[in-house]
Amino acid sequence: MSDVRFHGANGQFGFLSNFSDHGFMHEGIRWATVEHFYQASKFNDPVSIINISQCETPALAKHLGGRTAGIRADWHDVRLSVMRTGVLLKFQQNKEIAEKLCKITGDIVEVSKDDAFWGAGIDGNGENNLGKILMEARQRICDQ
């Protein structure tokens, strides 16, 4: 399978989304999605982390994580590392989607018109950091 472009948790490549329903364990906490893990990681206080980890949906986790009060001072320095950890754990602990990831041979692009950092952005020239992290995870998981 060659290049893949995805957006959202539905459809053939929805498993690539941070909103996909593929949970994982990290440091004794069960995370329902990568989005839950990523948003909770913005904070150091246990109450925020627990509240976000227990959100019913990834959209609600994103909403709660979107507030600016209480975000850790080093967030912009560690956010890529946090995303790498969550994405890698998701695929390491969910073999059925790891197998699907390994079948993708080309580039992976998140088609997000409103996010030029994680996705391709409105003009298609965004940084696509989520796509890059997915390709890094594929290399680590599939080249073993």
C-alpha positions as YAML, in Angstrom:
chain: A
units: angstrom
residues:
- id: 1
  name: MET
  ca: [0.00, 0.00, 0.00]
- id: 2
  name: SER
  ca: [1.45, 3.37, -0.95]
- id: 3
  name: ASP
  ca: [0.92, 6.87, 0.46]
- id: 4
  name: VAL
  ca: [-1.96, 7.35, 2.89]
- id: 5
  name: ARG
  ca: [-3.85, 10.51, 3.68]
- id: 6
  name: PHE
  ca: [-6.22, 10.42, 6.64]
- id: 7
  name: HIS
  ca: [-8.39, 12.65, 8.77]
- id: 8
  name: GLY
  ca: [-10.48, 11.56, 11.71]
- id: 9
  name: ALA
  ca: [-11.11, 8.19, 13.30]
- id: 10
  name: ASN
  ca: [-13.54, 6.90, 10.67]
- id: 11
  name: GLY
  ca: [-12.87, 5.14, 7.41]
- id: 12
  name: GLN
  ca: [-10.18, 2.76, 6.22]
- id: 13
  name: PHE
  ca: [-7.33, 4.66, 7.87]
- id: 14
  name: GLY
  ca: [-9.18, 5.93, 10.94]
- id: 15
  name: PHE
  ca: [-6.96, 3.73, 13.11]
- id: 16
  name: LEU
  ca: [-4.16, 6.26, 12.49]
- id: 17
  name: SER
  ca: [-6.08, 9.03, 14.25]
- id: 18
  name: ASN
  ca: [-5.40, 10.00, 17.85]
- id: 19
  name: PHE
  ca: [-9.17, 9.74, 18.32]
- id: 20
  name: SER
  ca: [-9.28, 6.05, 17.31]
- id: 21
  name: ASP
  ca: [-10.58, 3.70, 19.97]
- id: 22
  name: HIS
  ca: [-7.30, 1.87, 20.62]
- id: 23
  name: GLY
  ca: [-6.34, 2.25, 24.23]
- id: 24
  name: PHE
  ca: [-3.09, 1.44, 25.97]
- id: 25
  name: MET
  ca: [-1.42, 1.35, 29.37]
- id: 26
  name: HIS
  ca: [1.25, 3.82, 30.45]
- id: 27
  name: GLU
  ca: [2.66, 4.10, 33.96]
- id: 28
  name: GLY
  ca: [-0.29, 2.28, 35.50]
- id: 29
  name: ILE
  ca: [-2.99, 4.34, 33.78]
- id: 30
  name: ARG
  ca: [-5.28, 2.98, 31.07]
- id: 31
  name: TRP
  ca: [-5.63, 5.58, 28.32]
- id: 32
  name: ALA
  ca: [-8.69, 5.24, 26.09]
- id: 33
  name: THR
  ca: [-7.01, 7.02, 23.19]
- id: 34
  name: VAL
  ca: [-3.78, 8.81, 22.30]
- id: 35
  name: GLU
  ca: [-5.76, 12.05, 22.51]
- id: 36
  name: HIS
  ca: [-6.58, 11.41, 26.17]
- id: 37
  name: PHE
  ca: [-2.91, 10.70, 26.91]
- id: 38
  name: TYR
  ca: [-1.63, 13.70, 24.97]
- id: 39
  name: GLN
  ca: [-4.06, 16.20, 26.50]
- id: 40
  name: ALA
  ca: [-3.51, 14.96, 30.07]
- id: 41
  name: SER
  ca: [0.25, 15.16, 29.58]
- id: 42
  name: LYS
  ca: [-0.03, 18.94, 29.30]
- id: 43
  name: PHE
  ca: [-0.54, 19.11, 33.06]
- id: 44
  name: ASN
  ca: [1.39, 18.19, 36.17]
- id: 45
  name: ASP
  ca: [-1.47, 18.30, 38.64]
- id: 46
  name: PRO
  ca: [-3.09, 14.94, 39.39]
- id: 47
  name: VAL
  ca: [-6.65, 16.30, 39.31]
- id: 48
  name: SER
  ca: [-6.35, 17.51, 35.70]
- id: 49
  name: ILE
  ca: [-4.66, 14.28, 34.64]
- id: 50
  name: ILE
  ca: [-7.35, 12.11, 36.23]
- id: 51
  name: ASN
  ca: [-10.19, 14.27, 34.88]
- id: 52
  name: ILE
  ca: [-8.86, 14.07, 31.34]
- id: 53
  name: SER
  ca: [-8.04, 10.36, 31.58]
- id: 54
  name: GLN
  ca: [-11.66, 9.67, 32.54]
- id: 55
  name: CYS
  ca: [-13.32, 11.69, 29.76]
- id: 56
  name: GLU
  ca: [-15.98, 9.76, 27.88]
- id: 57
  name: THR
  ca: [-14.72, 10.86, 24.47]
- id: 58
  name: PRO
  ca: [-11.45, 12.04, 22.93]
- id: 59
  name: ALA
  ca: [-13.22, 15.24, 21.87]
- id: 60
  name: LEU
  ca: [-14.02, 16.01, 25.50]
- id: 61
  name: ALA
  ca: [-10.40, 15.21, 26.48]
- id: 62
  name: LYS
  ca: [-9.23, 17.66, 23.81]
- id: 63
  name: HIS
  ca: [-11.62, 20.29, 25.09]
- id: 64
  name: LEU
  ca: [-10.40, 19.93, 28.69]
- id: 65
  name: GLY
  ca: [-6.78, 19.90, 27.55]
- id: 66
  name: GLY
  ca: [-7.36, 23.05, 25.51]
- id: 67
  name: ARG
  ca: [-7.47, 25.33, 28.50]
- id: 68
  name: THR
  ca: [-4.32, 27.30, 29.11]
- id: 69
  name: ALA
  ca: [-4.36, 27.62, 32.89]
- id: 70
  name: GLY
  ca: [-2.07, 25.09, 34.50]
- id: 71
  name: ILE
  ca: [-0.28, 23.87, 31.39]
- id: 72
  name: ARG
  ca: [3.25, 22.82, 32.27]
- id: 73
  name: ALA
  ca: [5.95, 25.37, 31.45]
- id: 74
  name: ASP
  ca: [7.95, 23.00, 29.25]
- id: 75
  name: TRP
  ca: [4.98, 21.83, 27.15]
- id: 76
  name: HIS
  ca: [6.21, 23.17, 23.81]
- id: 77
  name: ASP
  ca: [9.57, 21.49, 24.43]
- id: 78
  name: VAL
  ca: [8.12, 18.06, 25.22]
- id: 79
  name: ARG
  ca: [4.93, 17.80, 23.15]
- id: 80
  name: LEU
  ca: [6.55, 15.94, 20.26]
- id: 81
  name: SER
  ca: [8.12, 13.46, 22.66]
- id: 82
  name: VAL
  ca: [4.78, 12.95, 24.42]
- id: 83
  name: MET
  ca: [3.06, 12.29, 21.08]
- id: 84
  name: ARG
  ca: [5.79, 9.83, 20.07]
- id: 85
  name: THR
  ca: [5.30, 7.92, 23.31]
- id: 86
  name: GLY
  ca: [1.52, 7.74, 22.98]
- id: 87
  name: VAL
  ca: [1.52, 6.72, 19.32]
- id: 88
  name: LEU
  ca: [4.19, 4.08, 19.82]
- id: 89
  name: LEU
  ca: [2.43, 2.55, 22.83]
- id: 90
  name: LYS
  ca: [-0.89, 2.51, 20.97]
- id: 91
  name: PHE
  ca: [0.57, 0.41, 18.18]
- id: 92
  name: GLN
  ca: [2.77, -1.76, 20.38]
- id: 93
  name: GLN
  ca: [-0.22, -2.74, 22.51]
- id: 94
  name: ASN
  ca: [-2.76, -3.18, 19.69]
- id: 95
  name: LYS
  ca: [-1.35, -5.79, 17.33]
- id: 96
  name: GLU
  ca: [-4.25, -5.69, 14.85]
- id: 97
  name: ILE
  ca: [-3.60, -2.05, 14.00]
- id: 98
  name: ALA
  ca: [0.17, -2.55, 14.12]
- id: 99
  name: GLU
  ca: [-0.29, -5.04, 11.29]
- id: 100
  name: LYS
  ca: [-2.32, -2.48, 9.32]
- id: 101
  name: LEU
  ca: [0.37, 0.17, 9.93]
- id: 102
  name: CYS
  ca: [3.03, -2.18, 8.58]
- id: 103
  name: LYS
  ca: [1.10, -2.58, 5.31]
- id: 104
  name: ILE
  ca: [1.41, 1.15, 4.59]
- id: 105
  name: THR
  ca: [4.61, 1.60, 2.59]
- id: 106
  name: GLY
  ca: [4.53, 5.26, 1.62]
- id: 107
  name: ASP
  ca: [4.16, 8.58, 3.37]
- id: 108
  name: ILE
  ca: [1.44, 9.12, 5.97]
- id: 109
  name: VAL
  ca: [-0.20, 12.54, 5.95]
- id: 110
  name: GLU
  ca: [-2.81, 13.88, 8.33]
- id: 111
  name: VAL
  ca: [-5.12, 15.99, 6.19]
- id: 112
  name: SER
  ca: [-5.98, 18.72, 8.64]
- id: 113
  name: LYS
  ca: [-6.88, 22.06, 7.08]
- id: 114
  name: ASP
  ca: [-6.84, 23.86, 10.41]
- id: 115
  name: ASP
  ca: [-3.62, 22.40, 11.86]
- id: 116
  name: ALA
  ca: [-0.35, 23.04, 10.07]
- id: 117
  name: PHE
  ca: [1.72, 21.71, 12.99]
- id: 118
  name: TRP
  ca: [0.29, 18.20, 13.39]
- id: 119
  name: GLY
  ca: [-1.19, 17.99, 9.89]
- id: 120
  name: ALA
  ca: [-0.78, 19.24, 6.35]
- id: 121
  name: GLY
  ca: [-2.53, 22.56, 6.98]
- id: 122
  name: ILE
  ca: [-4.83, 24.49, 4.70]
- id: 123
  name: ASP
  ca: [-2.32, 24.73, 1.83]
- id: 124
  name: GLY
  ca: [-0.95, 21.19, 2.18]
- id: 125
  name: ASN
  ca: [2.48, 22.48, 3.18]
- id: 126
  name: GLY
  ca: [2.13, 22.02, 6.94]
- id: 127
  name: GLU
  ca: [4.68, 20.27, 9.12]
- id: 128
  name: ASN
  ca: [2.65, 17.02, 9.31]
- id: 129
  name: ASN
  ca: [4.26, 16.08, 12.62]
- id: 130
  name: LEU
  ca: [1.63, 13.44, 13.40]
- id: 131
  name: GLY
  ca: [2.26, 11.79, 10.04]
- id: 132
  name: LYS
  ca: [6.01, 11.85, 10.71]
- id: 133
  name: ILE
  ca: [5.53, 10.29, 14.14]
- id: 134
  name: LEU
  ca: [3.31, 7.57, 12.66]
- id: 135
  name: MET
  ca: [6.04, 6.81, 10.09]
- id: 136
  name: GLU
  ca: [8.65, 6.66, 12.90]
- id: 137
  name: ALA
  ca: [6.41, 4.26, 14.84]
- id: 138
  name: ARG
  ca: [5.99, 2.13, 11.72]
- id: 139
  name: GLN
  ca: [9.74, 1.91, 11.31]
- id: 140
  name: ARG
  ca: [10.27, 0.88, 14.94]
- id: 141
  name: ILE
  ca: [7.45, -1.65, 15.00]
- id: 142
  name: CYS
  ca: [7.65, -3.13, 11.52]
- id: 143
  name: ASP
  ca: [11.40, -3.32, 11.02]
- id: 144
  name: GLN
  ca: [11.94, -5.61, 14.00]
...
